[in-house]
PDB file of C-alpha atoms in Angstrom:
ATOM      1  CA  UNK R 179     119.416  95.858  90.286  1.00 89.00           C
ATOM      2  CA  UNK R 180     121.166  93.528  92.711  1.00 97.00           C
ATOM      3  CA  UNK R 181     120.102  91.770  95.841  1.00 98.00           C
ATOM      4  CA  UNK R 182     121.994  90.850  98.981  1.00 98.00           C
ATOM      5  CA  UNK R 183     120.825  88.498 101.672  1.00 98.00           C
ATOM      6  CA  UNK R 184     121.024  89.880 105.390  1.00 98.00           C
ATOM      7  CA  UNK R 185     119.926  88.522 108.533  1.00 98.00           C
ATOM      8  CA  UNK R 186     116.659  90.146 108.375  1.00 98.00           C
ATOM      9  CA  UNK R 187     116.359  89.359 105.084  1.00 98.00           C
ATOM     10  CA  UNK R 188     116.780  90.732 101.490  1.00 98.00           C
ATOM     11  CA  UNK R 189     117.717  94.174 100.296  1.00 98.00           C
ATOM     12  CA  UNK R 190     118.111  95.292  96.992  1.00 98.00           C
ATOM     13  CA  UNK R 191     120.387  97.940  95.922  1.00 98.00           C
ATOM     14  CA  UNK R 192     121.754  99.906  92.664  1.00 98.00           C
ATOM     15  CA  UNK R 193     125.509 100.349  92.238  1.00 98.00           C
ATOM     16  CA  UNK R 194     127.102 102.055  89.851  1.00 97.00           C
ATOM     17  CA  UNK R 195     130.742 100.174  90.296  1.00 96.00           C
ATOM     18  CA  UNK R 196     133.894 101.344  89.624  1.00 86.00           C
ATOM     19  CA  UNK R 197     137.223 101.906  91.475  1.00 88.00           C
ATOM     20  CA  UNK R 198     135.984 105.792  92.972  1.00 92.00           C
ATOM     21  CA  UNK R 199     135.002 106.398  96.417  1.00 97.00           C
ATOM     22  CA  UNK R 200     132.174 104.839  97.791  1.00 98.00           C
ATOM     23  CA  UNK R 201     128.990 106.811  98.584  1.00 98.00           C
ATOM     24  CA  UNK R 202     126.003 105.134  99.830  1.00 98.00           C
ATOM     25  CA  UNK R 203     122.916 107.245  99.902  1.00 98.00           C
ATOM     26  CA  UNK R 204     120.279 106.666 102.427  1.00 98.00           C
ATOM     27  CA  UNK R 205     116.391 107.548 101.847  1.00 98.00           C
ATOM     28  CA  UNK R 206     113.383 107.825 104.117  1.00 96.00           C
ATOM     29  CA  UNK R 207     110.164 105.947 104.520  1.00 96.00           C
ATOM     30  CA  UNK R 208     108.429 104.596 102.387  1.00 95.00           C
ATOM     31  CA  UNK R 209     110.612 105.443  99.577  1.00 97.00           C
ATOM     32  CA  UNK R 210     113.232 103.292  97.442  1.00 97.00           C
ATOM     33  CA  UNK R 211     116.564 104.293  95.606  1.00 97.00           C
ATOM     34  CA  UNK R 212     114.782 106.432  93.032  1.00 97.00           C
ATOM     35  CA  UNK R 213     114.676 109.197  95.765  1.00 97.00           C
ATOM     36  CA  UNK R 214     118.300 109.960  94.426  1.00 98.00           C
ATOM     37  CA  UNK R 215     117.631 109.522  90.582  1.00 98.00           C
ATOM     38  CA  UNK R 216     118.655 113.289  90.277  1.00 98.00           C
ATOM     39  CA  UNK R 217     121.555 112.896  92.163  1.00 98.00           C
ATOM     40  CA  UNK R 218     123.347 109.499  91.271  1.00 98.00           C
ATOM     41  CA  UNK R 219     124.184 110.748  87.706  1.00 97.00           C
ATOM     42  CA  UNK R 220     126.155 114.035  88.986  1.00 98.00           C
ATOM     43  CA  UNK R 221     128.456 111.787  91.031  1.00 97.00           C
ATOM     44  CA  UNK R 222     130.910 110.516  88.088  1.00 96.00           C
ATOM     45  CA  UNK R 223     133.935 108.995  89.379  1.00 93.00           C
ATOM     46  CA  UNK R 224     132.429 107.693  92.372  1.00 97.00           C
ATOM     47  CA  UNK R 225     131.347 104.188  93.446  1.00 97.00           C
ATOM     48  CA  UNK R 226     127.554 105.206  94.378  1.00 98.00           C
ATOM     49  CA  UNK R 227     125.280 102.782  96.375  1.00 98.00           C
ATOM     50  CA  UNK R 228     121.340 103.390  96.519  1.00 98.00           C
ATOM     51  CA  UNK R 229     119.766 100.652  98.816  1.00 98.00           C
ATOM     52  CA  UNK R 230     116.364 100.148  98.911  1.00 98.00           C
ATOM     53  CA  UNK R 231     116.040  99.815 102.566  1.00 98.00           C
ATOM     54  CA  UNK R 232     112.858  97.858 104.605  1.00 98.00           C
ATOM     55  CA  UNK R 233     111.249 101.267 105.394  1.00 97.00           C
ATOM     56  CA  UNK R 234     107.833 100.513 103.736  1.00 96.00           C
ATOM     57  CA  UNK R 235     108.993 101.293  99.948  1.00 96.00           C
ATOM     58  CA  UNK R 236     110.579  97.745  99.290  1.00 97.00           C
ATOM     59  CA  UNK R 237     108.725  95.167  97.429  1.00 97.00           C
ATOM     60  CA  UNK R 238     110.316  91.789  98.850  1.00 97.00           C
ATOM     61  CA  UNK R 239     109.243  91.157 102.745  1.00 98.00           C
ATOM     62  CA  UNK R 240     111.911  91.105 105.248  1.00 98.00           C
ATOM     63  CA  UNK R 241     111.767  87.771 107.495  1.00 98.00           C
ATOM     64  CA  UNK R 242     108.911  87.718 109.968  1.00 97.00           C
ATOM     65  CA  UNK R 243     110.967  88.033 113.154  1.00 98.00           C
ATOM     66  CA  UNK R 244     113.170  90.858 111.703  1.00 98.00           C
ATOM     67  CA  UNK R 245     113.838  93.724 114.024  1.00 98.00           C
ATOM     68  CA  UNK R 246     112.977  96.708 111.880  1.00 98.00           C
ATOM     69  CA  UNK R 247     112.685  98.949 114.764  1.00 97.00           C
ATOM     70  CA  UNK R 248     114.925 102.268 114.597  1.00 96.00           C
ATOM     71  CA  UNK R 249     117.887 100.768 116.207  1.00 97.00           C
ATOM     72  CA  UNK R 250     117.369  97.401 114.206  1.00 98.00           C
ATOM     73  CA  UNK R 251     116.907  99.496 110.876  1.00 98.00           C
ATOM     74  CA  UNK R 252     120.604 101.031 111.711  1.00 98.00           C
ATOM     75  CA  UNK R 253     122.052  97.424 112.419  1.00 98.00           C
ATOM     76  CA  UNK R 254     120.599  96.473 109.184  1.00 98.00           C
ATOM     77  CA  UNK R 255     122.603  99.067 107.585  1.00 98.00           C
ATOM     78  CA  UNK R 256     125.489  98.217 109.324  1.00 98.00           C
ATOM     79  CA  UNK R 257     125.116  94.560 108.200  1.00 98.00           C
ATOM     80  CA  UNK R 258     124.500  95.988 104.707  1.00 98.00           C
ATOM     81  CA  UNK R 259     128.045  97.569 104.683  1.00 98.00           C
ATOM     82  CA  UNK R 260     129.593  94.404 106.133  1.00 98.00           C
ATOM     83  CA  UNK R 261     127.872  92.227 103.394  1.00 98.00           C
ATOM     84  CA  UNK R 262     128.821  94.368 100.559  1.00 98.00           C
ATOM     85  CA  UNK R 263     132.411  94.749 102.110  1.00 98.00           C
ATOM     86  CA  UNK R 264     132.358  98.128 102.028  1.00 97.00           C
ATOM     87  CA  UNK R 265     135.404 100.668 103.532  1.00 97.00           C
ATOM     88  CA  UNK R 266     135.782 104.231 103.798  1.00 97.00           C
ATOM     89  CA  UNK R 267     132.114 105.030 103.210  1.00 98.00           C
ATOM     90  CA  UNK R 268     130.866 108.473 102.756  1.00 98.00           C
ATOM     91  CA  UNK R 269     127.205 107.442 104.170  1.00 98.00           C
ATOM     92  CA  UNK R 270     124.622 110.005 103.219  1.00 98.00           C
ATOM     93  CA  UNK R 271     121.245 109.949 105.463  1.00 98.00           C
ATOM     94  CA  UNK R 272     118.367 111.995 104.381  1.00 98.00           C
ATOM     95  CA  UNK R 273     115.031 112.066 105.947  1.00 97.00           C
ATOM     96  CA  UNK R 274     115.646 109.014 107.922  1.00 97.00           C
ATOM     97  CA  UNK R 275     118.205 109.838 110.349  1.00 98.00           C
ATOM     98  CA  UNK R 276     118.630 106.549 112.388  1.00 97.00           C
ATOM     99  CA  UNK R 277     121.746 105.566 110.846  1.00 98.00           C
ATOM    100  CA  UNK R 278     123.463 107.876 113.276  1.00 98.00           C
ATOM    101  CA  UNK R 279     122.707 104.893 115.880  1.00 98.00           C
ATOM    102  CA  UNK R 280     125.753 102.976 114.402  1.00 98.00           C
ATOM    103  CA  UNK R 281     127.688 105.362 116.545  1.00 98.00           C
ATOM    104  CA  UNK R 282     125.848 104.026 119.430  1.00 98.00           C
ATOM    105  CA  UNK R 283     126.228 100.458 118.567  1.00 97.00           C
ATOM    106  CA  UNK R 284     130.054 100.931 117.740  1.00 97.00           C
ATOM    107  CA  UNK R 285     129.710 100.081 113.997  1.00 97.00           C
ATOM    108  CA  UNK R 286     131.252 103.002 112.081  1.00 98.00           C
ATOM    109  CA  UNK R 287     134.437 101.108 111.111  1.00 98.00           C
ATOM    110  CA  UNK R 288     133.312 100.860 107.664  1.00 98.00           C
ATOM    111  CA  UNK R 289     132.329 104.742 107.542  1.00 98.00           C
ATOM    112  CA  UNK R 290     134.708 107.273 106.587  1.00 98.00           C
ATOM    113  CA  UNK R 291     132.653 110.152 106.456  1.00 98.00           C
ATOM    114  CA  UNK R 292     128.783 111.224 107.507  1.00 98.00           C
ATOM    115  CA  UNK R 293     126.717 113.290 105.683  1.00 98.00           C
ATOM    116  CA  UNK R 294     123.416 114.282 107.525  1.00 98.00           C
ATOM    117  CA  UNK R 295     120.952 115.952 105.027  1.00 98.00           C
ATOM    118  CA  UNK R 296     117.985 117.598 106.382  1.00 98.00           C
ATOM    119  CA  UNK R 297     117.317 114.134 108.475  1.00 98.00           C
ATOM    120  CA  UNK R 298     116.020 113.173 111.824  1.00 98.00           C
ATOM    121  CA  UNK R 299     117.977 113.843 114.981  1.00 98.00           C
ATOM    122  CA  UNK R 300     117.639 114.145 118.669  1.00 98.00           C
ATOM    123  CA  UNK R 301     113.900 113.843 119.646  1.00 96.00           C
ATOM    124  CA  UNK R 302     112.549 114.520 116.016  1.00 96.00           C
ATOM    125  CA  UNK R 303     111.887 110.472 115.477  1.00 95.00           C
ATOM    126  CA  UNK R 304     109.860 110.455 113.425  1.00 92.00           C
ATOM    127  CA  UNK R 305     109.262 114.164 112.267  1.00 92.00           C
ATOM    128  CA  UNK R 306     106.130 116.258 112.025  1.00 78.00           C
ATOM    129  CA  UNK R 307     102.911 114.581 110.687  1.00 70.00           C
ATOM    130  CA  UNK R 308     104.911 111.292 110.087  1.00 76.00           C
ATOM    131  CA  UNK R 309     103.974 110.788 114.109  1.00 78.00           C
ATOM    132  CA  UNK R 310     100.546 109.668 112.578  1.00 75.00           C
ATOM    133  CA  UNK R 311     102.184 106.775 111.077  1.00 78.00           C
ATOM    134  CA  UNK R 312     103.881 105.783 114.325  1.00 76.00           C
ATOM    135  CA  UNK R 313     100.578 105.926 116.375  1.00 78.00           C
ATOM    136  CA  UNK R 314      98.833 104.044 113.722  1.00 79.00           C
ATOM    137  CA  UNK R 315     101.382 101.307 113.679  1.00 79.00           C
ATOM    138  CA  UNK R 316     100.571 100.555 117.344  1.00 80.00           C
ATOM    139  CA  UNK R 317      96.802 100.021 116.610  1.00 81.00           C
ATOM    140  CA  UNK R 318      95.669  96.901 115.146  1.00 81.00           C
ATOM    141  CA  UNK R 319      94.384  97.661 111.735  1.00 82.00           C
ATOM    142  CA  UNK R 320      95.478 100.997 112.000  1.00 82.00           C
ATOM    143  CA  UNK R 321      98.267 101.177 109.349  1.00 83.00           C
ATOM    144  CA  UNK R 322      95.888  99.631 106.890  1.00 83.00           C
ATOM    145  CA  UNK R 323      93.439 102.367 107.252  1.00 82.00           C
ATOM    146  CA  UNK R 324      96.001 105.103 107.348  1.00 83.00           C
ATOM    147  CA  UNK R 325      97.408 103.711 104.104  1.00 84.00           C
ATOM    148  CA  UNK R 326      94.022 103.877 102.661  1.00 82.00           C
ATOM    149  CA  UNK R 327      94.178 107.658 103.158  1.00 80.00           C
ATOM    150  CA  UNK R 328      96.863 108.158 100.757  1.00 82.00           C
ATOM    151  CA  UNK R 329      94.783 106.728  97.962  1.00 82.00           C
ATOM    152  CA  UNK R 330      93.471 110.536  98.416  1.00 81.00           C
ATOM    153  CA  UNK R 331      95.431 112.902  96.229  1.00 81.00           C
ATOM    154  CA  UNK R 332      94.599 115.709  98.781  1.00 80.00           C
ATOM    155  CA  UNK R 333      95.810 113.599 101.856  1.00 83.00           C
ATOM    156  CA  UNK R 334      99.317 112.646  99.816  1.00 83.00           C
ATOM    157  CA  UNK R 335      99.753 116.391  99.169  1.00 84.00           C
ATOM    158  CA  UNK R 336      99.167 117.891 102.657  1.00 85.00           C
ATOM    159  CA  UNK R 337     102.035 120.613 103.292  1.00 82.00           C
ATOM    160  CA  UNK R 338     102.261 119.100 106.992  1.00 75.00           C
ATOM    161  CA  UNK R 339     103.408 115.805 105.496  1.00 84.00           C
ATOM    162  CA  UNK R 340     104.736 114.430 102.015  1.00 89.00           C
ATOM    163  CA  UNK R 341     103.577 117.560 100.411  1.00 89.00           C
ATOM    164  CA  UNK R 342     105.782 119.782 102.034  1.00 91.00           C
ATOM    165  CA  UNK R 343     108.910 117.404 101.777  1.00 95.00           C
ATOM    166  CA  UNK R 344     109.870 119.276  98.689  1.00 96.00           C
ATOM    167  CA  UNK R 345     109.601 122.690  97.231  1.00 97.00           C
ATOM    168  CA  UNK R 346     109.381 121.627  93.570  1.00 96.00           C
ATOM    169  CA  UNK R 347     106.956 119.075  94.629  1.00 93.00           C
ATOM    170  CA  UNK R 348     107.331 115.429  94.155  1.00 93.00           C
ATOM    171  CA  UNK R 349     105.797 113.555  90.999  1.00 94.00           C
ATOM    172  CA  UNK R 350     102.414 112.027  92.394  1.00 93.00           C
ATOM    173  CA  UNK R 351     102.878 108.851  90.443  1.00 95.00           C
ATOM    174  CA  UNK R 352     106.285 107.997  92.205  1.00 95.00           C
ATOM    175  CA  UNK R 353     104.706 109.015  95.773  1.00 93.00           C
ATOM    176  CA  UNK R 354     101.746 106.717  94.628  1.00 94.00           C
ATOM    177  CA  UNK R 355     104.386 104.064  93.900  1.00 96.00           C
ATOM    178  CA  UNK R 356     106.165 104.510  97.013  1.00 95.00           C
ATOM    179  CA  UNK R 357     103.235 103.834  98.831  1.00 93.00           C
ATOM    180  CA  UNK R 358     101.876 100.989  96.818  1.00 94.00           C
ATOM    181  CA  UNK R 359     103.960  98.002  98.399  1.00 95.00           C
ATOM    182  CA  UNK R 360     102.646  98.512 102.026  1.00 94.00           C
ATOM    183  CA  UNK R 361      99.186  99.059 100.775  1.00 92.00           C
ATOM    184  CA  UNK R 362      98.939  95.931  98.781  1.00 93.00           C
ATOM    185  CA  UNK R 363     100.791  93.617 100.518  1.00 96.00           C
ATOM    186  CA  UNK R 364     100.095  92.821 104.144  1.00 95.00           C
ATOM    187  CA  UNK R 365     103.731  91.726 104.760  1.00 97.00           C
ATOM    188  CA  UNK R 366     105.114  94.780 103.701  1.00 96.00           C
ATOM    189  CA  UNK R 367     102.525  96.606 105.873  1.00 95.00           C
ATOM    190  CA  UNK R 368     103.842  94.431 108.563  1.00 95.00           C
ATOM    191  CA  UNK R 369     107.559  95.537 108.160  1.00 96.00           C
ATOM    192  CA  UNK R 370     106.455  99.117 107.373  1.00 95.00           C
ATOM    193  CA  UNK R 371     104.331  99.008 111.016  1.00 93.00           C
ATOM    194  CA  UNK R 372     107.672  97.613 112.647  1.00 94.00           C
ATOM    195  CA  UNK R 373     109.702 100.718 111.710  1.00 95.00           C
ATOM    196  CA  UNK R 374     107.189 103.430 112.233  1.00 92.00           C
ATOM    197  CA  UNK R 375     106.160 102.032 115.666  1.00 91.00           C
ATOM    198  CA  UNK R 376     109.649 101.268 116.708  1.00 92.00           C
ATOM    199  CA  UNK R 377     111.005 104.550 117.640  1.00 93.00           C
ATOM    200  CA  UNK R 378     112.721 105.204 121.356  1.00 94.00           C
ATOM    201  CA  UNK R 379     110.993 107.469 123.645  1.00 93.00           C
ATOM    202  CA  UNK R 380     112.023 111.068 123.897  1.00 95.00           C
ATOM    203  CA  UNK R 381     114.431 110.514 126.859  1.00 97.00           C
ATOM    204  CA  UNK R 382     116.187 107.737 125.357  1.00 97.00           C
ATOM    205  CA  UNK R 383     116.696 109.344 121.902  1.00 97.00           C
ATOM    206  CA  UNK R 384     118.222 112.395 123.858  1.00 98.00           C
ATOM    207  CA  UNK R 385     120.254 110.040 125.528  1.00 98.00           C
ATOM    208  CA  UNK R 386     121.590 108.032 122.371  1.00 98.00           C
ATOM    209  CA  UNK R 387     122.202 111.544 120.606  1.00 98.00           C
ATOM    210  CA  UNK R 388     124.630 112.445 123.502  1.00 97.00           C
ATOM    211  CA  UNK R 389     126.734 109.318 122.087  1.00 98.00           C
ATOM    212  CA  UNK R 390     126.878 110.569 118.736  1.00 98.00           C
ATOM    213  CA  UNK R 391     129.738 112.738 119.664  1.00 98.00           C
ATOM    214  CA  UNK R 392     132.174 109.894 119.439  1.00 98.00           C
ATOM    215  CA  UNK R 393     132.131 110.167 116.123  1.00 98.00           C
ATOM    216  CA  UNK R 394     135.220 111.975 115.503  1.00 98.00           C
ATOM    217  CA  UNK R 395     135.308 111.282 111.769  1.00 98.00           C
ATOM    218  CA  UNK R 396     134.455 114.241 109.392  1.00 98.00           C
ATOM    219  CA  UNK R 397     130.713 114.983 109.142  1.00 98.00           C
ATOM    220  CA  UNK R 398     129.179 117.379 106.741  1.00 98.00           C
ATOM    221  CA  UNK R 399     125.590 118.714 107.811  1.00 98.00           C
ATOM    222  CA  UNK R 400     123.617 119.791 105.062  1.00 98.00           C
ATOM    223  CA  UNK R 401     120.312 121.446 105.993  1.00 98.00           C
ATOM    224  CA  UNK R 402     117.153 122.912 104.156  1.00 98.00           C
ATOM    225  CA  UNK R 403     115.820 126.552 104.758  1.00 98.00           C
ATOM    226  CA  UNK R 404     112.173 125.528 104.035  1.00 97.00           C
ATOM    227  CA  UNK R 405     111.899 122.594 105.714  1.00 96.00           C
ATOM    228  CA  UNK R 406     108.603 121.671 107.534  1.00 94.00           C
ATOM    229  CA  UNK R 407     109.736 118.377 109.344  1.00 94.00           C
ATOM    230  CA  UNK R 408     113.466 119.166 110.511  1.00 97.00           C
ATOM    231  CA  UNK R 409     113.636 121.905 112.835  1.00 97.00           C
ATOM    232  CA  UNK R 410     115.811 124.636 111.887  1.00 97.00           C
ATOM    233  CA  UNK R 411     118.137 124.659 114.865  1.00 98.00           C
ATOM    234  CA  UNK R 412     119.016 120.612 114.450  1.00 98.00           C
ATOM    235  CA  UNK R 413     121.291 121.968 111.880  1.00 98.00           C
ATOM    236  CA  UNK R 414     123.687 124.027 114.177  1.00 98.00           C
ATOM    237  CA  UNK R 415     122.984 121.808 116.901  1.00 98.00           C
ATOM    238  CA  UNK R 416     124.380 118.604 115.184  1.00 98.00           C
ATOM    239  CA  UNK R 417     127.222 120.426 113.397  1.00 98.00           C
ATOM    240  CA  UNK R 418     127.979 121.506 116.941  1.00 98.00           C
ATOM    241  CA  UNK R 419     127.727 118.065 118.305  1.00 98.00           C
ATOM    242  CA  UNK R 420     130.297 116.460 116.143  1.00 98.00           C
ATOM    243  CA  UNK R 421     134.057 116.831 116.916  1.00 97.00           C
ATOM    244  CA  UNK R 422     134.652 117.330 113.209  1.00 98.00           C
ATOM    245  CA  UNK R 423     131.657 119.082 111.361  1.00 98.00           C
ATOM    246  CA  UNK R 424     130.804 121.709 109.477  1.00 98.00           C
ATOM    247  CA  UNK R 425     127.351 123.129 108.068  1.00 98.00           C
ATOM    248  CA  UNK R 426     125.697 124.043 104.921  1.00 98.00           C
ATOM    249  CA  UNK R 427     122.406 125.378 104.288  1.00 98.00           C
ATOM    250  CA  UNK R 428     120.376 124.913 100.997  1.00 98.00           C
ATOM    251  CA  UNK R 429     118.281 127.873 100.097  1.00 98.00           C
ATOM    252  CA  UNK R 430     114.867 127.243  98.369  1.00 98.00           C
ATOM    253  CA  UNK R 431     114.992 123.613  99.279  1.00 98.00           C
ATOM    254  CA  UNK R 432     112.749 121.379 101.924  1.00 98.00           C
ATOM    255  CA  UNK R 433     113.681 117.841 103.251  1.00 97.00           C
ATOM    256  CA  UNK R 434     114.325 115.965 100.093  1.00 98.00           C
ATOM    257  CA  UNK R 435     117.595 117.581  99.188  1.00 98.00           C
ATOM    258  CA  UNK R 436     118.058 115.514  95.988  1.00 98.00           C
ATOM    259  CA  UNK R 437     114.549 116.799  94.714  1.00 98.00           C
ATOM    260  CA  UNK R 438     115.056 120.407  95.187  1.00 98.00           C
ATOM    261  CA  UNK R 439     118.622 121.265  95.224  1.00 98.00           C
ATOM    262  CA  UNK R 440     120.697 118.112  92.969  1.00 98.00           C
ATOM    263  CA  UNK R 441     123.018 120.072  91.492  1.00 98.00           C
ATOM    264  CA  UNK R 442     124.050 121.906  94.652  1.00 98.00           C
ATOM    265  CA  UNK R 443     123.799 118.817  96.925  1.00 98.00           C
ATOM    266  CA  UNK R 444     125.829 116.411  94.600  1.00 98.00           C
ATOM    267  CA  UNK R 445     128.476 119.074  94.342  1.00 98.00           C
ATOM    268  CA  UNK R 446     128.677 119.438  98.285  1.00 98.00           C
ATOM    269  CA  UNK R 447     128.974 115.284  98.790  1.00 98.00           C
ATOM    270  CA  UNK R 448     131.347 115.080  95.547  1.00 97.00           C
ATOM    271  CA  UNK R 449     133.944 117.739  97.245  1.00 97.00           C
ATOM    272  CA  UNK R 450     133.600 116.265 100.654  1.00 98.00           C
ATOM    273  CA  UNK R 451     133.957 112.656  99.584  1.00 97.00           C
ATOM    274  CA  UNK R 452     136.790 113.213  97.329  1.00 90.00           C
ATOM    275  CA  UNK R 453     139.041 115.058  99.706  1.00 65.00           C
ATOM    276  CA  UNK R 454     141.457 112.191 101.714  1.00 57.00           C
ATOM    277  CA  UNK R 455     140.311 113.491 105.481  1.00 48.00           C
ATOM    278  CA  UNK R 456     137.601 115.796 104.346  1.00 41.00           C
ATOM    279  CA  UNK R 457     138.627 118.656 106.716  1.00 39.00           C
ATOM    280  CA  UNK R 458     137.755 121.891 106.265  1.00 37.00           C
ATOM    281  CA  UNK R 459     140.772 124.269 106.017  1.00 31.00           C
TER     282      UNK R 459
END
């Protein structure tokens, strides 16, 4: 595992290396690079980068003044691309969709292709039961209390929350480990609260989404047919928003496409990232 120092603080990442096309796989809160443990081995020939973004599952706290709001996290992602000097990147967003705000900030020069896989979009920031995290983040001590509930297996497995993010089911020890940093370290909990409570209001989210059509490079939208968190209509809506996009729907799949359909998802990404302009015929 490598570490890169950004203006907001240190970010760890895994890098398979090599001279192949670059694929960067983003994850949601409070996960880490292990969200893609099933997919990375299925992308031979690519340089696959899996950062652990400071979304609550990170182990080293960010600087106290770091902007970890939705917009701030997108800028951090842009800073990561700059720091690693990556070009023509196939950027994959899953669960967390805030990387789309890079378009609003005019920072997509290093992004060659965009994969939006069952992720937040339009006014669905944060989705479903995750809204409770946002409300808790705005109340003193709220995150501490809510995170204590995640010690209960029944709470972790709720179908409307993390229990519904995978059809095959997340290993419970992995889910516990993802919540451990914010539960045990107040500095990580501070970072998590900044992100959880840092989404723009609905009107601003919809205004920002209107600007995403400025991204004219190829976009692959991959949606899941059994996703309780990302509305089914958002997949076609996203595909219709971007000038050069196509939609694929994965059956027997929920939010975490890399958990439920790793082979099918890896194949879609490999085909999309390997074609020079990735435009459908």
